[in-house]
Short mmCIF file of C-alpha atoms in Angstrom, two decimals:
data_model
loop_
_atom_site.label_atom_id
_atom_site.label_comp_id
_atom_site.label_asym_id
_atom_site.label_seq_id
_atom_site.Cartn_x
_atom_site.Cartn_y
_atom_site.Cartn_z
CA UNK S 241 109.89 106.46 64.71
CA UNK S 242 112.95 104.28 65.57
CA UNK S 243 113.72 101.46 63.91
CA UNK S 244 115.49 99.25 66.65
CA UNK S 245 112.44 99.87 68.91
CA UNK S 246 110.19 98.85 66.43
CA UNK S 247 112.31 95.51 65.79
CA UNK S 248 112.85 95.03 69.65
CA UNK S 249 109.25 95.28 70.60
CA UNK S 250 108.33 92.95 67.52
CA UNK S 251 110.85 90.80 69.08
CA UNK S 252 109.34 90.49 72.20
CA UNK S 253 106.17 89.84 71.02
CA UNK S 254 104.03 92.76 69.84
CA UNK S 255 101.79 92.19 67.16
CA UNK S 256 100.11 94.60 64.12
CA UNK S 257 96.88 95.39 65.62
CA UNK S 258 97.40 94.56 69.28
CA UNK S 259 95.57 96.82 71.58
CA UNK S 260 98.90 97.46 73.75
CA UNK S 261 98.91 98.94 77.62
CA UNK S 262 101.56 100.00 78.46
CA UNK S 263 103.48 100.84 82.48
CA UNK S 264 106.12 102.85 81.96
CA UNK S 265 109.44 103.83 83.52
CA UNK S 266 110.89 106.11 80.72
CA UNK S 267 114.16 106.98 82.69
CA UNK S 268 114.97 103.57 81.98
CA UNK S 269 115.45 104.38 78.35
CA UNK S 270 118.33 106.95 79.71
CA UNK S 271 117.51 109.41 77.11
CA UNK S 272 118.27 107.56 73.90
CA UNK S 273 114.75 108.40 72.54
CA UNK S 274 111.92 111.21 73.01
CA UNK S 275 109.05 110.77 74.42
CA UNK S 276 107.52 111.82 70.88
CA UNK S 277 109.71 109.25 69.04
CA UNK S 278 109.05 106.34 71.97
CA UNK S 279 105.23 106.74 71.26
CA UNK S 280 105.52 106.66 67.33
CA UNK S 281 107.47 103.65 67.30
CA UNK S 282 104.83 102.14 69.36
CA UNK S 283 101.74 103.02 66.86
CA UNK S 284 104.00 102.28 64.45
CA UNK S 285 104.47 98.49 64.99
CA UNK S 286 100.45 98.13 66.18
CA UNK S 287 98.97 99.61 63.27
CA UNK S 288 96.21 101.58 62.16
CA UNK S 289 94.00 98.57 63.34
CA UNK S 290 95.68 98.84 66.96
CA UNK S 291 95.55 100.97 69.63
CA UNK S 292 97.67 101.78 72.68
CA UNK S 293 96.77 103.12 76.12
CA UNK S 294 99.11 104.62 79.18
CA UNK S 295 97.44 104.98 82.56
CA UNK S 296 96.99 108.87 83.51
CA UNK S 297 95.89 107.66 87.26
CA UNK S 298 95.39 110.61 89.27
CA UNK S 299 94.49 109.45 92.89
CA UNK S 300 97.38 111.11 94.81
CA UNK S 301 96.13 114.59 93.13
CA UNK S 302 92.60 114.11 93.52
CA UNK S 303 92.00 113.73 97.25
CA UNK S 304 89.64 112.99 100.12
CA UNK S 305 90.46 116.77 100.99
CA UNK S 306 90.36 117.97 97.63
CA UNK S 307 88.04 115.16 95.05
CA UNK S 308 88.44 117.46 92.03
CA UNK S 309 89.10 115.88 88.88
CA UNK S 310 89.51 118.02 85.21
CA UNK S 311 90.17 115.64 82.76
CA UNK S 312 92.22 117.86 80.53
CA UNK S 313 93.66 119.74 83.57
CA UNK S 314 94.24 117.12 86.35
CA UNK S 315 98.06 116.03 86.38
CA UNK S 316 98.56 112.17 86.24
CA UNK S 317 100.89 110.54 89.41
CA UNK S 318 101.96 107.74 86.85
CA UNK S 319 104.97 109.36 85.77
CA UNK S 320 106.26 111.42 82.50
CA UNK S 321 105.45 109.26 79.86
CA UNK S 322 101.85 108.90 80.26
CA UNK S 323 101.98 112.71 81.27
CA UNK S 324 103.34 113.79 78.24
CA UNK S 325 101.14 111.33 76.18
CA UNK S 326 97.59 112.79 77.52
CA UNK S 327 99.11 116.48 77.52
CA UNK S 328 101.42 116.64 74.64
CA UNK S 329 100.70 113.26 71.87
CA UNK S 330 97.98 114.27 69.25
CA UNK S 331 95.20 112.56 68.90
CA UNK S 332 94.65 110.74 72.53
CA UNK S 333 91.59 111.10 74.84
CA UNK S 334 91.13 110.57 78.13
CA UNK S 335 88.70 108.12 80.19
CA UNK S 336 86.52 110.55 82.66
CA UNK S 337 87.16 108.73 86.31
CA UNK S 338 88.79 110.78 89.07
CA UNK S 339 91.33 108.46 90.35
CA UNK S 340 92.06 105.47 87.33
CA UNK S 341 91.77 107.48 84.16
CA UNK S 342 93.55 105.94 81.17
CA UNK S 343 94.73 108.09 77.88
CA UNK S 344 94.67 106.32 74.66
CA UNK S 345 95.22 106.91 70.62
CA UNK S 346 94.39 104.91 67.97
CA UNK S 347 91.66 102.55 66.07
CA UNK S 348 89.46 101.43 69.32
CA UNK S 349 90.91 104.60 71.42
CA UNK S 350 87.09 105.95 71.84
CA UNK S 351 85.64 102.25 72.99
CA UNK S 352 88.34 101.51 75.67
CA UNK S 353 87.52 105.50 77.07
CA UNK S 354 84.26 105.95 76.58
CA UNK S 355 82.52 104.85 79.55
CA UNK S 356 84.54 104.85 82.13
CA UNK S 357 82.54 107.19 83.86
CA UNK S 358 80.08 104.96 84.11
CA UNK S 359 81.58 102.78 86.77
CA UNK S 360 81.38 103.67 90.65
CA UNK S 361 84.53 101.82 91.27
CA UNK S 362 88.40 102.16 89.90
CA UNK S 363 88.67 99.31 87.16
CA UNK S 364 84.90 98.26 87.34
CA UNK S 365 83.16 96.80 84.33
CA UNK S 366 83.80 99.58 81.64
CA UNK S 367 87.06 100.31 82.89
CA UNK S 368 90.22 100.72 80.34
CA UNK S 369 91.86 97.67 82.01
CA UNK S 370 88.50 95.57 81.52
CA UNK S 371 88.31 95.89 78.16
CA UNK S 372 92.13 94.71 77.47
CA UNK S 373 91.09 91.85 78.84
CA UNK S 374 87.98 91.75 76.52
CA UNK S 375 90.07 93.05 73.72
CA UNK S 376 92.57 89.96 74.43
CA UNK S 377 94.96 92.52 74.61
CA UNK S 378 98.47 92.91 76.27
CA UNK S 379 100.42 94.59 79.10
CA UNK S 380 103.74 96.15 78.14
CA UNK S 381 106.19 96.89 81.50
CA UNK S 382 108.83 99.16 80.39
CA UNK S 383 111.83 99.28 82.75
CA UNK S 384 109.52 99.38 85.46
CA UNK S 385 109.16 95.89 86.56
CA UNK S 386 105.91 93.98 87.17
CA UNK S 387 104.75 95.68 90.38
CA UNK S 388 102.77 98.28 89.15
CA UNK S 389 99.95 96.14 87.62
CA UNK S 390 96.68 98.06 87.67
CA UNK S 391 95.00 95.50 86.12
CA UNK S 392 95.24 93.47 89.26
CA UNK S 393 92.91 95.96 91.00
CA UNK S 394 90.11 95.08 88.55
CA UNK S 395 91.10 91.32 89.47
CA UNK S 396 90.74 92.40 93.36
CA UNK S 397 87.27 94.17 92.44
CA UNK S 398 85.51 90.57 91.18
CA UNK S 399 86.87 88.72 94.18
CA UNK S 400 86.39 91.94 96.62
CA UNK S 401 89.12 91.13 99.37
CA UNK S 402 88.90 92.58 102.76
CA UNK S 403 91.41 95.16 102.47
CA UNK S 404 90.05 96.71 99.17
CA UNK S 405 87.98 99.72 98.99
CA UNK S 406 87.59 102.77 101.67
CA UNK S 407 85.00 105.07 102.44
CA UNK S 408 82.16 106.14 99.58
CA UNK S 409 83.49 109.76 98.41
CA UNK S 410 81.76 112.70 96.06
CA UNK S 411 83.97 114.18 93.39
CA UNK S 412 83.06 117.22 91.12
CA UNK S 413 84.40 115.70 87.63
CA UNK S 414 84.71 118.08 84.59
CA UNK S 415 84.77 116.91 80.87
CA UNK S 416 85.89 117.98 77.72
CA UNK S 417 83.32 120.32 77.25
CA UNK S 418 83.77 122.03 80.21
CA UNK S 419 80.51 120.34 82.25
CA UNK S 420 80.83 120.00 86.05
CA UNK S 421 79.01 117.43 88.03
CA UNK S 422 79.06 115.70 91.10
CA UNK S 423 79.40 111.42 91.20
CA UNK S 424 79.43 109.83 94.16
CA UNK S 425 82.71 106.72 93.72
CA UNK S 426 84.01 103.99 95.76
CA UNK S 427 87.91 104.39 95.78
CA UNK S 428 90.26 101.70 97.05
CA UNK S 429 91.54 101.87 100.54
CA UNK S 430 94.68 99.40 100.66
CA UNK S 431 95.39 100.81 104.40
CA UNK S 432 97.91 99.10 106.20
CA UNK S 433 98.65 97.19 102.76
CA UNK S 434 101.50 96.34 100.64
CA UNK S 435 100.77 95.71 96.79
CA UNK S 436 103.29 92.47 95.73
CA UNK S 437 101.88 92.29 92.28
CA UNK S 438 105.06 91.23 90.66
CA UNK S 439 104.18 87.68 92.41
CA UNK S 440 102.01 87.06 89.47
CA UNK S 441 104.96 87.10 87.11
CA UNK S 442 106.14 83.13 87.99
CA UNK S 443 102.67 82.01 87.30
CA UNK S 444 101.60 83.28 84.13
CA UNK S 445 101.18 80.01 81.86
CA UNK S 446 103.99 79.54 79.20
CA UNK S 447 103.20 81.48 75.71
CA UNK S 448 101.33 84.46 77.74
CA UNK S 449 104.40 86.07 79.28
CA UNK S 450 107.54 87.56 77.66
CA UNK S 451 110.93 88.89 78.13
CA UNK S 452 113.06 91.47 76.61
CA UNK S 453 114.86 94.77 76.11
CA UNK S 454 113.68 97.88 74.63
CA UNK S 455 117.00 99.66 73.97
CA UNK S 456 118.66 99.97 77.26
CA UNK S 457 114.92 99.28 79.14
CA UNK S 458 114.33 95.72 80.74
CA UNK S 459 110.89 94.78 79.65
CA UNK S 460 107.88 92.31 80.34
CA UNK S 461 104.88 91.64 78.02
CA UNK S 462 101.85 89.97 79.33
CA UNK S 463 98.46 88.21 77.58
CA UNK S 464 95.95 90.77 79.55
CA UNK S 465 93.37 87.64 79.50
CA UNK S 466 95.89 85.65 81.25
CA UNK S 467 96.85 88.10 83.41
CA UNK S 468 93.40 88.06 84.72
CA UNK S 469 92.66 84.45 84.65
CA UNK S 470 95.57 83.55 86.26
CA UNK S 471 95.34 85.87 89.01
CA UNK S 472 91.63 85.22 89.83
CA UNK S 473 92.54 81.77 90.08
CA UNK S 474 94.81 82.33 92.84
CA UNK S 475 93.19 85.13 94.56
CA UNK S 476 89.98 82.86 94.47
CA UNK S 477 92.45 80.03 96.59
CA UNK S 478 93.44 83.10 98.85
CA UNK S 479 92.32 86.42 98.25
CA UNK S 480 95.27 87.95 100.09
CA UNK S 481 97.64 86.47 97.55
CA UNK S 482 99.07 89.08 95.97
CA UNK S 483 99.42 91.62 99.15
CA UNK S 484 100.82 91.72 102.31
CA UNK S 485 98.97 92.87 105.36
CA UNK S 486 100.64 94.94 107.89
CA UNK S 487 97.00 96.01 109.70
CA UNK S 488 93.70 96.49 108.93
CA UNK S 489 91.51 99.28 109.79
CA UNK S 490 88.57 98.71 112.04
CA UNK S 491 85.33 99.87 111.70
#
């Protein structure tokens, strides 16, 4: 645990017993803390009654040419921290989805992970990133801007833009006991799409966003609910809002 982390991320807002996602660009800390010592301060300052969750999304590993997801084997493409948290951090399980799995430790780790596999979409209703929202929890960007917002793909799923989802696709999953099946999902297609999340940043309400540092990291924390009230109220205006569209595929 480090003390000035714990102090900095109480500064910029994070609470005992927040349920805390966090984006991550750990290079950004330029190797003043370990991954190990990162992740403690973070439970630390949540609490036993909190819980924290890094997105392990694996959809540049598990492909329309190979759709084969292990949850304890596949790689995340979300970079190292939330690699080493799923591989190497005691204690955290992973959701079962083959594209948008999250990892996650603590008091409600098993509720935001559980069913995941239940949905036929990326962030559908039992999603990781849904149940922040439920969970009126909040989004920690570390060093990493506000760009990579997953959470704005479960927006884009209840107002179901043109530009959204690809072709239906069958993917042998594997769980942690080893058992193979086949589930048929609907991944997102974005072709011809650029993803200007960081957009949202100016119009979260005052008292739901926040600025700081974690050591030498520039950081952003977000109200998850406002995050997606906020953006549904846009994309509802115009559901190309937060994207720019180069071309769209015709079919």
């Amino acid at each position: 645990m480090n003390s000035q982390i714990c102090n900095e991320l109480e500064q910029l807002g994070v609470r005992n017993g927040d349920s805390l996602l966090i984006h991550s660009a750990f290079s950004s800390l330029k190797r003043q803390v370990s991954p190990k010592e990162f992740i403690d301060s973070l439970r630390n300052v949540v609490g036993s009654s909190g819980t924290i969750i890094l997105p392990t999304l694996s959809w540049a590993n598990v492909t329309r040419s190979e759709p084969i997801f292990d949850i304890a084997k596949t790689p995340c493409c979300t970079g190292f921290l939330p690699e080493y948290f799923r591989t190497s951090y005691e204690g955290v399980i992973r959701s079962l989805h083959p594209t948008h799995s999250c990892a996650a430790a603590g008091h409600e780790a098993k509720w935001f992970v559980g069913e995941h596999h239940l949905d036929d979409t990326p962030v559908g209703s039992h999603s990781p990133f849904r149940k922040l929202r439920e969970a009126k929890g909040k989004i920690l960007f570390l060093g990493c801007g506000t760009e990579p917002n997953t959470s704005m793909h479960g927006v884009e799923e209840l107002v179901n833009p043109p530009y959204l989802y690809g072709d239906k696709l069958t993917y042998t999953m594997t769980d942690y006991d080893g058992k193979a099946y086949n589930k048929t999902y609907t991944p997102h297609g974005f072709e011809g799409t650029d993803q200007n999340y960081d957009r949202l940043e100016a119009l979260m309400p005052e008292g739901t966003i926040y600025h700081g540092k974690l050591l030498s990291a520039e950081c952003v924390l977000m109200d998850a609910e406002a995050v997606w009230s906020t953006a549904l109220q846009y994309m509802n205006q115009n559901p190309l809002y937060f994207v720019t569209i180069h071309q769209m595929h015709q079919r």
